Amino acid sequence: MNTGAPGTLDLDKLFTARLHAVRVRPYLATALFALHPVESRQVPTMAVDRHWRCYVSPAFVDRTPVEELAGVWVHEVSHLLRDHHGRSDRFARERDLSGPGERLRMNIAADCEINDDVFGDGLVRPEGAVEPEALGLPTGLLMEEYLGRFRLGPNTLSLSWLDCGSGADGLGRPWDLGPDGAHGLSEQERDAVRFRVAQGINGRPGHAPKGWRRWAEEAFHPPLPWRELLGAAVRSAASGSGVGEDYTYGRPARRSAALPGVVLLSLRRRPPRVCVVIDTSGSVSDAELGSALLEVAAISRAVGGRRDLVTVLPCDAAAHMVHTLCRAEGIPLTGGGGTDLRTGFARALRATPRPDVVVVLTDGQTPWPDTRPPCRTVVGLFPRRHTGRPRGDSEGDDYVPDSPPDWARVVRIGSASTV
Amino acid sequence: MSTGTSFAAPETRTPKAPTAQPQIPRLDVAAQLLTLLRDTTTEPRPDPQLEALTLAVAADLPVLLWGEPGIGKTAALTQLAAALDLPLTTVIASVHEPSDFSGLPVIGDDPATHGVPMAPPDWAVRLVRAGRGLLFLDELSTAPPAVQAALLRLVLERRIGALQLPPGVRIVAAANPRSSAADGWELSPPLANRFVHLQWTHDHEVVVRGLGGTWPRAALPRLAPEKLPDAVDFARRAVCGLLAARPRLVHRLPSSETRRGGAWPSPRSWDMTLSLIAFATAAGSSREVLSLLVRGAVGDGPGLELLASLDRMDLPDPETLLADPASAALPERGDLRQAVLDGVVAAVRGRPEKARWDAAWALLVRALETGAPDLVVVPATTLASLRQEDWDVPAEIEKLAGVVSLSRRADRAAGRAAARTGTGTGSGSGSGAGTRGGR
């Protein structure tokens, strides 16, 4: 650890490494340049704080090759871009966690989130970088997901020296300069840097790996849980004018008798009829369908729909029988071939009385009706299966199915993360 | 301070007549205790969300506070009303009928000749009579659509039935976010567009200190009279500068499900943004406060773009730097410095002249002497490529030798990295990698 010599920080080596990092990851340039290096002998390697300072151990710079230092730069800036300190604080607050052990776990989980796709392609993985595989965990998860999957134990013992600073896990460190120290970024400045990086990635998404693209999409619009979104969509579709609970001059209000000469509105309820069209083609799994269907049923009950007013229509290339939800348990979700939701729409709208809301649960691999149907439409879109080949696609991976039309409110199901 | 003496008060009374204790009505003792509990003070404390709220209210823009139930929205409003010395009128939107906001039609003797007047509710009459006040519309998101539609007119036109709210009345509304309002309707985009949306969160420290008896004080920001014309000018330049470059930001209805019911950009909300920037500038507010306000008016994406362009407005003008490179002050922060140097090189590219080219080299040397060398590599490479045949290399280039060696070292590292990561990277090789074009 100690070099003995009065080793000052080799800034040239450090900046050479940053230049290399910027060259191989140009979309991170703004963030890398915004980091302010601070020499510190207390830091084991390199560590960041939440004000975008990067504390650097001179001894570590001396003993680490330039190409590995570049990897450390990118790793440290990733903690800040991905707001690991803020997310750690939120996680700790929600679960009432405290203590350095938990913060170490957060540091490890944050490292796993970063390291599984940040290296390679010109960027060398620094020695000792934590990988999810080493802990027996799958790759591609978020920090919060990793946190639920491992404990400190024999296989994390070797990681206890690991310390990416308060910028990684939110816990203050003795070497931190704090909010009033020099060269710190204010919250607004941090947001601005993160925004510019996200904008750069969104502008040229082909240049960044999948993990970064996902980050850029969600950096300023964290996804809401799909259940809430679907609920809100169905609720607002089912509470539009003429449907649901609303005011009307159509019949006298109960207060009318007390106020002669005043015309009052009355609250009137007309439960919405909801028809759920289910895409039963092979590309949607039964488990997904089941949970989405239950969700719709629960929501439509909440907005005042009675069970007998919710109908279910399985549909693949042809629309099948219309079922009422009373028999939800026994609805045969038959099919498995291709999908043509146009027949599903036609069949749903042919029902008498006509539904007020049509909810379509599909993976979107279908032609859509050309014209807007005469009722509100909510589309619950399942993520496309990447493993199973979609039916008959000679187009290969570049095949892009029609996106749902503008007149439908679209909710992506199962895409929201836990944060 | 006062608590100690007040606690002592009942005790001093008891020794006189221990048996007389039942004579003090028990409710009075309870009232004493309540008085003690309510005896809280305020202290000035920098609180960006409170400052943003006060500024927006001062700018006479309707504010919508989003926050979980029980987070202290009402308490903050009570405070604000006290600080601004305005009477507070609270109306729970969700328990009212549309006619309470649009006016109750009262049929007279001869509707055909006199018409049907729309009678306003009592609180509106009192508000108008007072001439000033803070109207707090609580539980907005749980109001049924028809009530929301009636509120639209109240918020935009400030009319309740036949009554016109006087200019001294300010409007603040509160709503619960979708995740906690199980039976809520969501805000319709037209209504959402009329508000400045502020996310109301609780600050752990503020709550603990407040429960200890001291709450932060909302103070009306002091607008400096001499700054007013400059503030308006600055706000106009900021908004127009951005919108001229990004026409698509002028009007964009929220399309995705996540952003419905929140702030979105439209000419109306940009107009509100303009006022907010002017107020924040005149009040000398921090960028944090401005960020809350701007993002609350036009949404996160356009708001952040505006703030980013404000940051660029703060940067020194490339032409000024080129005119006098010797006394140039470059920003300290690496990313801003890089943006400035890129801008300088782009300016030389736009109007290539020998003198400008030389001045740019002088600037790069200055940047090297005052900051990190790796920032200089890309601008230097690009600037070198702009050389025309009859231009002599300036003597300053000697001083950039360190940059060249830095660049070479990085090239070698790139070679080793390519070997170790196994992939042949096309990007890292040679000095040509530095030329990324103007931007």
GROMACS .gro file of C-alpha atoms in nm, chain A:
model
  419
    1MET     CA    1   0.000   0.000   0.000
    2ASN     CA    2   0.264   0.254   0.094
    3THR     CA    3   0.521   0.336  -0.165
    4GLY     CA    4   0.757   0.480   0.087
    5ALA     CA    5   0.855   0.753  -0.152
    6PRO     CA    6   0.686   1.089  -0.108
    7GLY     CA    7   0.469   0.980  -0.398
    8THR     CA    8   0.265   1.262  -0.531
    9LEU     CA    9  -0.024   1.191  -0.755
   10ASP     CA   10   0.085   1.113  -1.110
   11LEU     CA   11  -0.170   1.342  -1.271
   12ASP     CA   12  -0.038   1.280  -1.620
   13LYS     CA   13  -0.100   0.908  -1.587
   14LEU     CA   14  -0.443   0.971  -1.440
   15PHE     CA   15  -0.540   1.209  -1.721
   16THR     CA   16  -0.397   0.979  -1.986
   17ALA     CA   17  -0.626   0.711  -1.852
   18ARG     CA   18  -0.921   0.951  -1.865
   19LEU     CA   19  -0.836   1.039  -2.224
   20HIS     CA   20  -0.836   0.673  -2.314
   21ALA     CA   21  -1.168   0.627  -2.136
   22VAL     CA   22  -1.319   0.920  -2.327
   23ARG     CA   23  -1.195   0.781  -2.656
   24VAL     CA   24  -1.348   0.438  -2.607
   25ARG     CA   25  -1.667   0.571  -2.439
   26PRO     CA   26  -1.728   0.907  -2.609
   27TYR     CA   27  -2.086   0.922  -2.479
   28LEU     CA   28  -1.951   0.946  -2.123
   29ALA     CA   29  -1.711   1.233  -2.203
   30THR     CA   30  -1.916   1.507  -2.036
   31ALA     CA   31  -1.945   1.307  -1.716
   32LEU     CA   32  -1.579   1.200  -1.711
   33PHE     CA   33  -1.463   1.559  -1.760
   34ALA     CA   34  -1.703   1.686  -1.495
   35LEU     CA   35  -1.540   1.463  -1.231
   36HIS     CA   36  -1.289   1.655  -1.026
   37PRO     CA   37  -0.992   1.446  -0.907
   38VAL     CA   38  -0.874   1.504  -0.550
   39GLU     CA   39  -0.558   1.346  -0.416
   40SER     CA   40  -0.617   1.148  -0.098
   41ARG     CA   41  -0.399   0.908   0.090
   42GLN     CA   42  -0.688   0.767   0.291
   43VAL     CA   43  -0.860   0.612  -0.007
   44PRO     CA   44  -0.765   0.253  -0.085
   45THR     CA   45  -0.803   0.298  -0.462
   46MET     CA   46  -1.036   0.550  -0.620
   47ALA     CA   47  -1.363   0.668  -0.468
   48VAL     CA   48  -1.631   0.923  -0.554
   49ASP     CA   49  -1.857   1.137  -0.341
   50ARG     CA   50  -2.204   1.257  -0.429
   51HIS     CA   51  -2.071   1.597  -0.528
   52TRP     CA   52  -1.878   1.449  -0.818
   53ARG     CA   53  -1.534   1.461  -0.664
   54CYS     CA   54  -1.309   1.167  -0.731
   55TYR     CA   55  -1.064   1.086  -0.452
   56VAL     CA   56  -0.752   0.916  -0.583
   57SER     CA   57  -0.480   0.730  -0.402
   58PRO     CA   58  -0.138   0.817  -0.550
   59ALA     CA   59  -0.008   0.469  -0.468
   60PHE     CA   60  -0.297   0.311  -0.655
   61VAL     CA   61  -0.227   0.521  -0.964
   62ASP     CA   62   0.139   0.424  -0.949
   63ARG     CA   63   0.078   0.051  -0.941
   64THR     CA   64  -0.212   0.034  -1.188
   65PRO     CA   65  -0.162   0.022  -1.565
   66VAL     CA   66  -0.317   0.309  -1.764
   67GLU     CA   67  -0.568   0.090  -1.940
   68GLU     CA   68  -0.698  -0.044  -1.609
   69LEU     CA   69  -0.715   0.306  -1.463
   70ALA     CA   70  -0.938   0.399  -1.754
   71GLY     CA   71  -1.172   0.119  -1.650
   72VAL     CA   72  -1.176   0.254  -1.293
   73TRP     CA   73  -1.262   0.603  -1.422
   74VAL     CA   74  -1.560   0.469  -1.613
   75HIS     CA   75  -1.662   0.252  -1.319
   76GLU     CA   76  -1.656   0.541  -1.073
   77VAL     CA   77  -1.842   0.781  -1.300
   78SER     CA   78  -2.104   0.512  -1.354
   79HIS     CA   79  -2.185   0.515  -0.982
   80LEU     CA   80  -2.261   0.885  -1.008
   81LEU     CA   81  -2.451   0.874  -1.336
   82ARG     CA   82  -2.668   0.594  -1.206
   83ASP     CA   83  -2.735   0.781  -0.884
   84HIS     CA   84  -2.623   0.488  -0.670
   85HIS     CA   85  -2.590   0.701  -0.360
   86GLY     CA   86  -2.945   0.834  -0.391
   87ARG     CA   87  -3.083   0.490  -0.466
   88SER     CA   88  -2.890   0.342  -0.173
   89ASP     CA   89  -3.030   0.606   0.059
   90ARG     CA   90  -3.384   0.537  -0.063
   91PHE     CA   91  -3.335   0.163  -0.030
   92ALA     CA   92  -3.195   0.201   0.320
   93ARG     CA   93  -3.479   0.429   0.423
   94GLU     CA   94  -3.750   0.203   0.287
   95ARG     CA   95  -3.610  -0.108   0.454
   96ASP     CA   96  -3.485   0.068   0.765
   97LEU     CA   97  -3.133  -0.055   0.707
   98SER     CA   98  -2.836   0.090   0.881
   99GLY     CA   99  -2.478   0.006   0.947
  100PRO     CA  100  -2.164  -0.020   0.741
  101GLY     CA  101  -2.229  -0.385   0.655
  102GLU     CA  102  -2.545  -0.294   0.466
  103ARG     CA  103  -2.365  -0.009   0.289
  104LEU     CA  104  -2.091  -0.250   0.186
  105ARG     CA  105  -2.360  -0.475   0.043
  106MET     CA  106  -2.499  -0.177  -0.149
  107ASN     CA  107  -2.154  -0.096  -0.281
  108ILE     CA  108  -2.116  -0.456  -0.400
  109ALA     CA  109  -2.461  -0.462  -0.558
  110ALA     CA  110  -2.394  -0.129  -0.731
  111ASP     CA  111  -2.066  -0.266  -0.861
  112CYS     CA  112  -2.245  -0.571  -0.997
  113GLU     CA  113  -2.493  -0.349  -1.180
  114ILE     CA  114  -2.211  -0.156  -1.341
  115ASN     CA  115  -1.953  -0.422  -1.408
  116ASP     CA  116  -2.161  -0.672  -1.597
  117ASP     CA  117  -2.162  -0.469  -1.916
  118VAL     CA  118  -1.932  -0.173  -1.879
  119PHE     CA  119  -1.602  -0.338  -1.969
  120GLY     CA  120  -1.475  -0.492  -2.286
  121ASP     CA  121  -1.467  -0.332  -2.628
  122GLY     CA  122  -1.148  -0.139  -2.564
  123LEU     CA  123  -1.195  -0.095  -2.191
  124VAL     CA  124  -0.998  -0.329  -1.966
  125ARG     CA  125  -1.161  -0.465  -1.655
  126PRO     CA  126  -0.959  -0.353  -1.353
  127GLU     CA  127  -0.815  -0.624  -1.135
  128GLY     CA  128  -1.046  -0.726  -0.853
  129ALA     CA  129  -1.360  -0.576  -1.006
  130VAL     CA  130  -1.669  -0.748  -0.866
  131GLU     CA  131  -1.873  -0.944  -1.116
  132PRO     CA  132  -2.213  -1.094  -1.043
  133GLU     CA  133  -2.094  -1.434  -1.163
  134ALA     CA  134  -1.834  -1.446  -0.886
  135LEU     CA  135  -2.117  -1.426  -0.633
  136GLY     CA  136  -2.323  -1.680  -0.820
  137LEU     CA  137  -2.571  -1.420  -0.942
  138PRO     CA  138  -2.723  -1.363  -1.284
  139THR     CA  139  -2.611  -1.065  -1.490
  140GLY     CA  140  -2.814  -0.774  -1.616
  141LEU     CA  141  -2.998  -0.690  -1.295
  142LEU     CA  142  -3.033  -0.359  -1.117
  143MET     CA  143  -2.865  -0.278  -0.789
  144GLU     CA  144  -3.190  -0.317  -0.596
  145GLU     CA  145  -3.247  -0.659  -0.749
  146TYR     CA  146  -2.897  -0.776  -0.663
  147LEU     CA  147  -2.941  -0.657  -0.306
  148GLY     CA  148  -3.217  -0.906  -0.246
  149ARG     CA  149  -3.008  -1.193  -0.368
  150PHE     CA  150  -2.691  -1.215  -0.165
  151ARG     CA  151  -2.558  -1.178   0.188
  152LEU     CA  152  -2.219  -1.097   0.322
  153GLY     CA  153  -2.044  -1.425   0.369
  154PRO     CA  154  -1.736  -1.625   0.282
  155ASN     CA  155  -1.757  -1.543  -0.087
  156THR     CA  156  -1.775  -1.169  -0.025
  157LEU     CA  157  -1.492  -1.165   0.229
  158SER     CA  158  -1.241  -1.076  -0.035
  159LEU     CA  159  -1.451  -0.772  -0.121
  160SER     CA  160  -1.445  -0.607   0.218
  161TRP     CA  161  -1.160  -0.378   0.112
  162LEU     CA  162  -1.380  -0.255  -0.167
  163ASP     CA  163  -1.472   0.106  -0.129
  164CYS     CA  164  -1.609   0.324  -0.405
  165GLY     CA  165  -1.688   0.602  -0.159
  166SER     CA  166  -2.002   0.781  -0.054
  167GLY     CA  167  -2.098   0.834  -0.418
  168ALA     CA  168  -2.158   0.459  -0.449
  169ASP     CA  169  -2.348   0.375  -0.131
  170GLY     CA  170  -2.446   0.703   0.032
  171LEU     CA  171  -2.246   0.651   0.352
  172GLY     CA  172  -2.014   0.942   0.435
  173ARG     CA  173  -1.641   0.875   0.439
  174PRO     CA  174  -1.370   1.039   0.649
  175TRP     CA  175  -1.202   1.183   0.341
  176ASP     CA  176  -1.516   1.342   0.196
  177LEU     CA  177  -1.493   1.717   0.152
  178GLY     CA  178  -1.867   1.756   0.203
  179PRO     CA  179  -2.117   1.982   0.032
  180ASP     CA  180  -1.925   2.302   0.106
  181GLY     CA  181  -1.587   2.186  -0.014
  182ALA     CA  182  -1.432   2.313  -0.333
  183HIS     CA  183  -1.518   2.184  -0.680
  184GLY     CA  184  -1.838   2.011  -0.577
  185LEU     CA  185  -2.134   2.002  -0.811
  186SER     CA  186  -2.471   2.122  -0.689
  187GLU     CA  187  -2.774   1.904  -0.735
  188GLN     CA  188  -2.887   2.101  -1.037
  189GLU     CA  189  -2.541   2.076  -1.195
  190ARG     CA  190  -2.537   1.702  -1.135
  191ASP     CA  191  -2.874   1.669  -1.303
  192ALA     CA  192  -2.751   1.877  -1.594
  193VAL     CA  193  -2.448   1.655  -1.647
  194ARG     CA  194  -2.655   1.339  -1.624
  195PHE     CA  195  -2.909   1.488  -1.860
  196ARG     CA  196  -2.647   1.575  -2.121
  197VAL     CA  197  -2.499   1.226  -2.106
  198ALA     CA  198  -2.845   1.070  -2.138
  199GLN     CA  199  -2.923   1.302  -2.428
  200GLY     CA  200  -2.602   1.200  -2.601
  201ILE     CA  201  -2.685   0.832  -2.565
  202ASN     CA  202  -3.046   0.878  -2.676
  203GLY     CA  203  -2.929   1.081  -2.973
  204ARG     CA  204  -2.702   0.805  -3.102
  205PRO     CA  205  -2.824   0.491  -2.929
  206GLY     CA  206  -2.631   0.261  -3.158
  207HIS     CA  207  -2.303   0.358  -2.995
  208ALA     CA  208  -2.386   0.258  -2.640
  209PRO     CA  209  -2.438  -0.090  -2.495
  210LYS     CA  210  -2.780  -0.202  -2.382
  211GLY     CA  211  -2.727  -0.123  -2.014
  212TRP     CA  212  -2.644   0.238  -2.089
  213ARG     CA  213  -2.933   0.275  -2.332
  214ARG     CA  214  -3.171   0.152  -2.068
  215TRP     CA  215  -3.020   0.394  -1.820
  216ALA     CA  216  -3.052   0.685  -2.063
  217GLU     CA  217  -3.416   0.610  -2.133
  218GLU     CA  218  -3.504   0.593  -1.768
  219ALA     CA  219  -3.263   0.845  -1.617
  220PHE     CA  220  -3.522   1.119  -1.597
  221HIS     CA  221  -3.834   0.916  -1.637
  222PRO     CA  222  -3.815   0.627  -1.399
  223PRO     CA  223  -4.078   0.381  -1.510
  224LEU     CA  224  -4.387   0.347  -1.297
  225PRO     CA  225  -4.504  -0.001  -1.210
  226TRP     CA  226  -4.718  -0.123  -1.495
  227ARG     CA  227  -5.004  -0.220  -1.265
  228GLU     CA  228  -5.054   0.142  -1.168
  229LEU     CA  229  -5.028   0.259  -1.525
  230LEU     CA  230  -5.272   0.002  -1.650
  231GLY     CA  231  -5.500   0.090  -1.362
  232ALA     CA  232  -5.484   0.459  -1.441
  233ALA     CA  233  -5.543   0.397  -1.810
  234VAL     CA  234  -5.842   0.172  -1.757
  235ARG     CA  235  -5.978   0.400  -1.486
  236SER     CA  236  -5.962   0.711  -1.698
  237ALA     CA  237  -6.100   0.526  -1.999
  238ALA     CA  238  -6.385   0.394  -1.788
  239SER     CA  239  -6.461   0.727  -1.624
  240GLY     CA  240  -6.491   0.937  -1.937
  241SER     CA  241  -6.804   1.128  -2.019
  242GLY     CA  242  -7.111   0.915  -2.026
  243VAL     CA  243  -6.952   0.634  -1.834
  244GLY     CA  244  -6.873   0.574  -1.472
  245GLU     CA  245  -6.945   0.813  -1.192
  246ASP     CA  246  -7.014   1.166  -1.303
  247TYR     CA  247  -7.246   1.460  -1.267
  248THR     CA  248  -7.551   1.509  -1.476
  249TYR     CA  249  -7.846   1.742  -1.497
  250GLY     CA  250  -8.040   1.445  -1.625
  251ARG     CA  251  -8.215   1.378  -1.297
  252PRO     CA  252  -8.277   1.592  -0.989
  253ALA     CA  253  -8.022   1.596  -0.714
  254ARG     CA  254  -8.106   1.486  -0.364
  255ARG     CA  255  -8.039   1.834  -0.235
  256SER     CA  256  -8.295   1.985  -0.473
  257ALA     CA  257  -8.584   1.960  -0.230
  258ALA     CA  258  -8.402   2.179   0.021
  259LEU     CA  259  -8.318   2.451  -0.229
  260PRO     CA  260  -8.625   2.549  -0.427
  261GLY     CA  261  -8.542   2.753  -0.732
  262VAL     CA  262  -8.192   2.614  -0.762
  263VAL     CA  263  -8.111   2.353  -1.021
  264LEU     CA  264  -7.856   2.111  -0.889
  265LEU     CA  265  -7.654   1.846  -1.052
  266SER     CA  266  -7.678   1.494  -0.933
  267LEU     CA  267  -7.414   1.231  -0.912
  268ARG     CA  268  -7.505   0.941  -1.127
  269ARG     CA  269  -7.338   0.614  -1.180
  270ARG     CA  270  -7.332   0.409  -1.494
  271PRO     CA  271  -7.090   0.121  -1.459
  272PRO     CA  272  -6.863   0.081  -1.758
  273ARG     CA  273  -6.869  -0.229  -1.970
  274VAL     CA  274  -6.517  -0.351  -2.027
  275CYS     CA  275  -6.419  -0.603  -2.290
  276VAL     CA  276  -6.075  -0.757  -2.256
  277VAL     CA  277  -5.936  -0.890  -2.581
  278ILE     CA  278  -5.654  -1.133  -2.516
  279ASP     CA  279  -5.388  -1.220  -2.766
  280THR     CA  280  -5.350  -1.594  -2.728
  281SER     CA  281  -5.084  -1.638  -2.990
  282GLY     CA  282  -4.783  -1.847  -2.898
  283SER     CA  283  -4.560  -1.552  -2.813
  284VAL     CA  284  -4.733  -1.453  -2.489
  285SER     CA  285  -4.687  -1.670  -2.183
  286ASP     CA  286  -4.980  -1.794  -1.975
  287ALA     CA  287  -4.837  -1.653  -1.654
  288GLU     CA  288  -4.818  -1.303  -1.801
  289LEU     CA  289  -5.167  -1.331  -1.939
  290GLY     CA  290  -5.305  -1.454  -1.611
  291SER     CA  291  -5.161  -1.171  -1.406
  292ALA     CA  292  -5.265  -0.904  -1.657
  293LEU     CA  293  -5.617  -1.042  -1.679
  294LEU     CA  294  -5.658  -1.047  -1.303
  295GLU     CA  295  -5.530  -0.691  -1.294
  296VAL     CA  296  -5.788  -0.570  -1.545
  297ALA     CA  297  -6.064  -0.744  -1.359
  298ALA     CA  298  -5.960  -0.590  -1.029
  299ILE     CA  299  -5.937  -0.244  -1.182
  300SER     CA  300  -6.270  -0.257  -1.355
  301ARG     CA  301  -6.432  -0.368  -1.031
  302ALA     CA  302  -6.267  -0.073  -0.860
  303VAL     CA  303  -6.418   0.173  -1.108
  304GLY     CA  304  -6.759   0.028  -1.047
  305GLY     CA  305  -6.781  -0.239  -1.310
  306ARG     CA  306  -6.962  -0.546  -1.193
  307ARG     CA  307  -6.815  -0.880  -1.276
  308ASP     CA  308  -7.085  -0.953  -1.527
  309LEU     CA  309  -6.995  -0.634  -1.714
  310VAL     CA  310  -6.639  -0.748  -1.781
  311THR     CA  311  -6.610  -0.980  -2.074
  312VAL     CA  312  -6.310  -1.167  -2.201
  313LEU     CA  313  -6.239  -1.248  -2.563
  314PRO     CA  314  -5.950  -1.477  -2.651
  315CYS     CA  315  -5.822  -1.402  -2.996
  316ASP     CA  316  -5.552  -1.534  -3.223
  317ALA     CA  317  -5.600  -1.535  -3.597
  318ALA     CA  318  -5.972  -1.564  -3.535
  319ALA     CA  319  -6.178  -1.435  -3.249
  320HIS     CA  320  -6.337  -1.701  -3.032
  321MET     CA  321  -6.632  -1.704  -2.798
  322VAL     CA  322  -6.696  -1.409  -2.571
  323HIS     CA  323  -6.682  -1.511  -2.205
  324THR     CA  324  -6.795  -1.324  -1.901
  325LEU     CA  325  -6.558  -1.290  -1.616
  326CYS     CA  326  -6.776  -1.491  -1.384
  327ARG     CA  327  -6.614  -1.787  -1.542
  328ALA     CA  328  -6.264  -1.640  -1.555
  329GLU     CA  329  -6.115  -1.949  -1.404
  330GLY     CA  330  -6.240  -2.163  -1.683
  331ILE     CA  331  -6.185  -1.940  -1.984
  332PRO     CA  332  -6.004  -2.149  -2.239
  333LEU     CA  333  -5.715  -1.941  -2.364
  334THR     CA  334  -5.688  -2.144  -2.679
  335GLY     CA  335  -5.495  -2.053  -2.983
  336GLY     CA  336  -5.129  -2.031  -3.045
  337GLY     CA  337  -5.098  -1.942  -3.407
  338GLY     CA  338  -5.068  -1.595  -3.550
  339THR     CA  339  -5.268  -1.301  -3.429
  340ASP     CA  340  -5.502  -1.071  -3.609
  341LEU     CA  341  -5.650  -0.836  -3.354
  342ARG     CA  342  -5.870  -0.677  -3.618
  343THR     CA  343  -6.107  -0.970  -3.586
  344GLY     CA  344  -6.087  -0.935  -3.208
  345PHE     CA  345  -6.190  -0.570  -3.227
  346ALA     CA  346  -6.469  -0.648  -3.470
  347ARG     CA  347  -6.602  -0.925  -3.249
  348ALA     CA  348  -6.581  -0.713  -2.933
  349LEU     CA  349  -6.767  -0.423  -3.091
  350ARG     CA  350  -7.037  -0.650  -3.229
  351ALA     CA  351  -7.145  -0.742  -2.877
  352THR     CA  352  -7.470  -0.593  -2.753
  353PRO     CA  353  -7.466  -0.377  -2.555
  354ARG     CA  354  -7.145  -0.240  -2.692
  355PRO     CA  355  -6.849  -0.216  -2.451
  356ASP     CA  356  -6.743   0.125  -2.323
  357VAL     CA  357  -6.380   0.026  -2.299
  358VAL     CA  358  -6.179  -0.230  -2.490
  359VAL     CA  359  -5.863  -0.346  -2.318
  360VAL     CA  360  -5.626  -0.536  -2.543
  361LEU     CA  361  -5.355  -0.752  -2.394
  362THR     CA  362  -5.102  -0.839  -2.661
  363ASP     CA  363  -4.736  -0.847  -2.751
  364GLY     CA  364  -4.811  -0.614  -3.038
  365GLN     CA  365  -4.721  -0.852  -3.320
  366THR     CA  366  -5.042  -0.797  -3.503
  367PRO     CA  367  -5.209  -0.576  -3.759
  368TRP     CA  368  -5.422  -0.304  -3.599
  369PRO     CA  369  -5.759  -0.171  -3.717
  370ASP     CA  370  -5.723   0.117  -3.963
  371THR     CA  371  -5.987   0.332  -3.806
  372ARG     CA  372  -6.044   0.434  -3.451
  373PRO     CA  373  -6.301   0.208  -3.286
  374PRO     CA  374  -6.605   0.388  -3.138
  375CYS     CA  375  -6.494   0.329  -2.779
  376ARG     CA  376  -6.194   0.396  -2.560
  377THR     CA  377  -5.905   0.161  -2.611
  378VAL     CA  378  -5.628   0.063  -2.373
  379VAL     CA  379  -5.347  -0.159  -2.497
  380GLY     CA  380  -5.144  -0.361  -2.248
  381LEU     CA  381  -4.828  -0.444  -2.437
  382PHE     CA  382  -4.619  -0.741  -2.330
  383PRO     CA  383  -4.249  -0.720  -2.396
  384ARG     CA  384  -4.159  -0.913  -2.708
  385ARG     CA  385  -4.007  -1.255  -2.649
  386HIS     CA  386  -3.649  -1.251  -2.762
  387THR     CA  387  -3.584  -1.616  -2.696
  388GLY     CA  388  -3.858  -1.778  -2.898
  389ARG     CA  389  -3.855  -1.692  -3.266
  390PRO     CA  390  -4.167  -1.503  -3.352
  391ARG     CA  391  -4.382  -1.680  -3.599
  392GLY     CA  392  -4.280  -1.699  -3.961
  393ASP     CA  393  -4.037  -1.414  -3.951
  394SER     CA  394  -3.820  -1.435  -4.251
  395GLU     CA  395  -3.731  -1.075  -4.173
  396GLY     CA  396  -3.506  -1.185  -3.888
  397ASP     CA  397  -3.424  -0.965  -3.594
  398ASP     CA  398  -3.475  -0.643  -3.784
  399TYR     CA  399  -3.846  -0.713  -3.816
  400VAL     CA  400  -4.035  -0.433  -3.652
  401PRO     CA  401  -4.404  -0.499  -3.595
  402ASP     CA  402  -4.660  -0.222  -3.631
  403SER     CA  403  -4.666  -0.015  -3.319
  404PRO     CA  404  -5.005   0.030  -3.154
  405PRO     CA  405  -5.203   0.316  -3.311
  406ASP     CA  406  -5.220   0.667  -3.168
  407TRP     CA  407  -5.577   0.642  -3.057
  408ALA     CA  408  -5.500   0.375  -2.801
  409ARG     CA  409  -5.345   0.438  -2.462
  410VAL     CA  410  -5.051   0.205  -2.442
  411VAL     CA  411  -4.908   0.057  -2.123
  412ARG     CA  412  -4.598  -0.158  -2.139
  413ILE     CA  413  -4.655  -0.454  -1.913
  414GLY     CA  414  -4.375  -0.610  -1.716
  415SER     CA  415  -4.122  -0.354  -1.833
  416ALA     CA  416  -4.114  -0.147  -1.519
  417SER     CA  417  -3.833  -0.209  -1.280
  418THR     CA  418  -3.861  -0.229  -0.907
  419VAL     CA  419  -3.721   0.116  -0.844
   0.00000   0.00000   0.00000
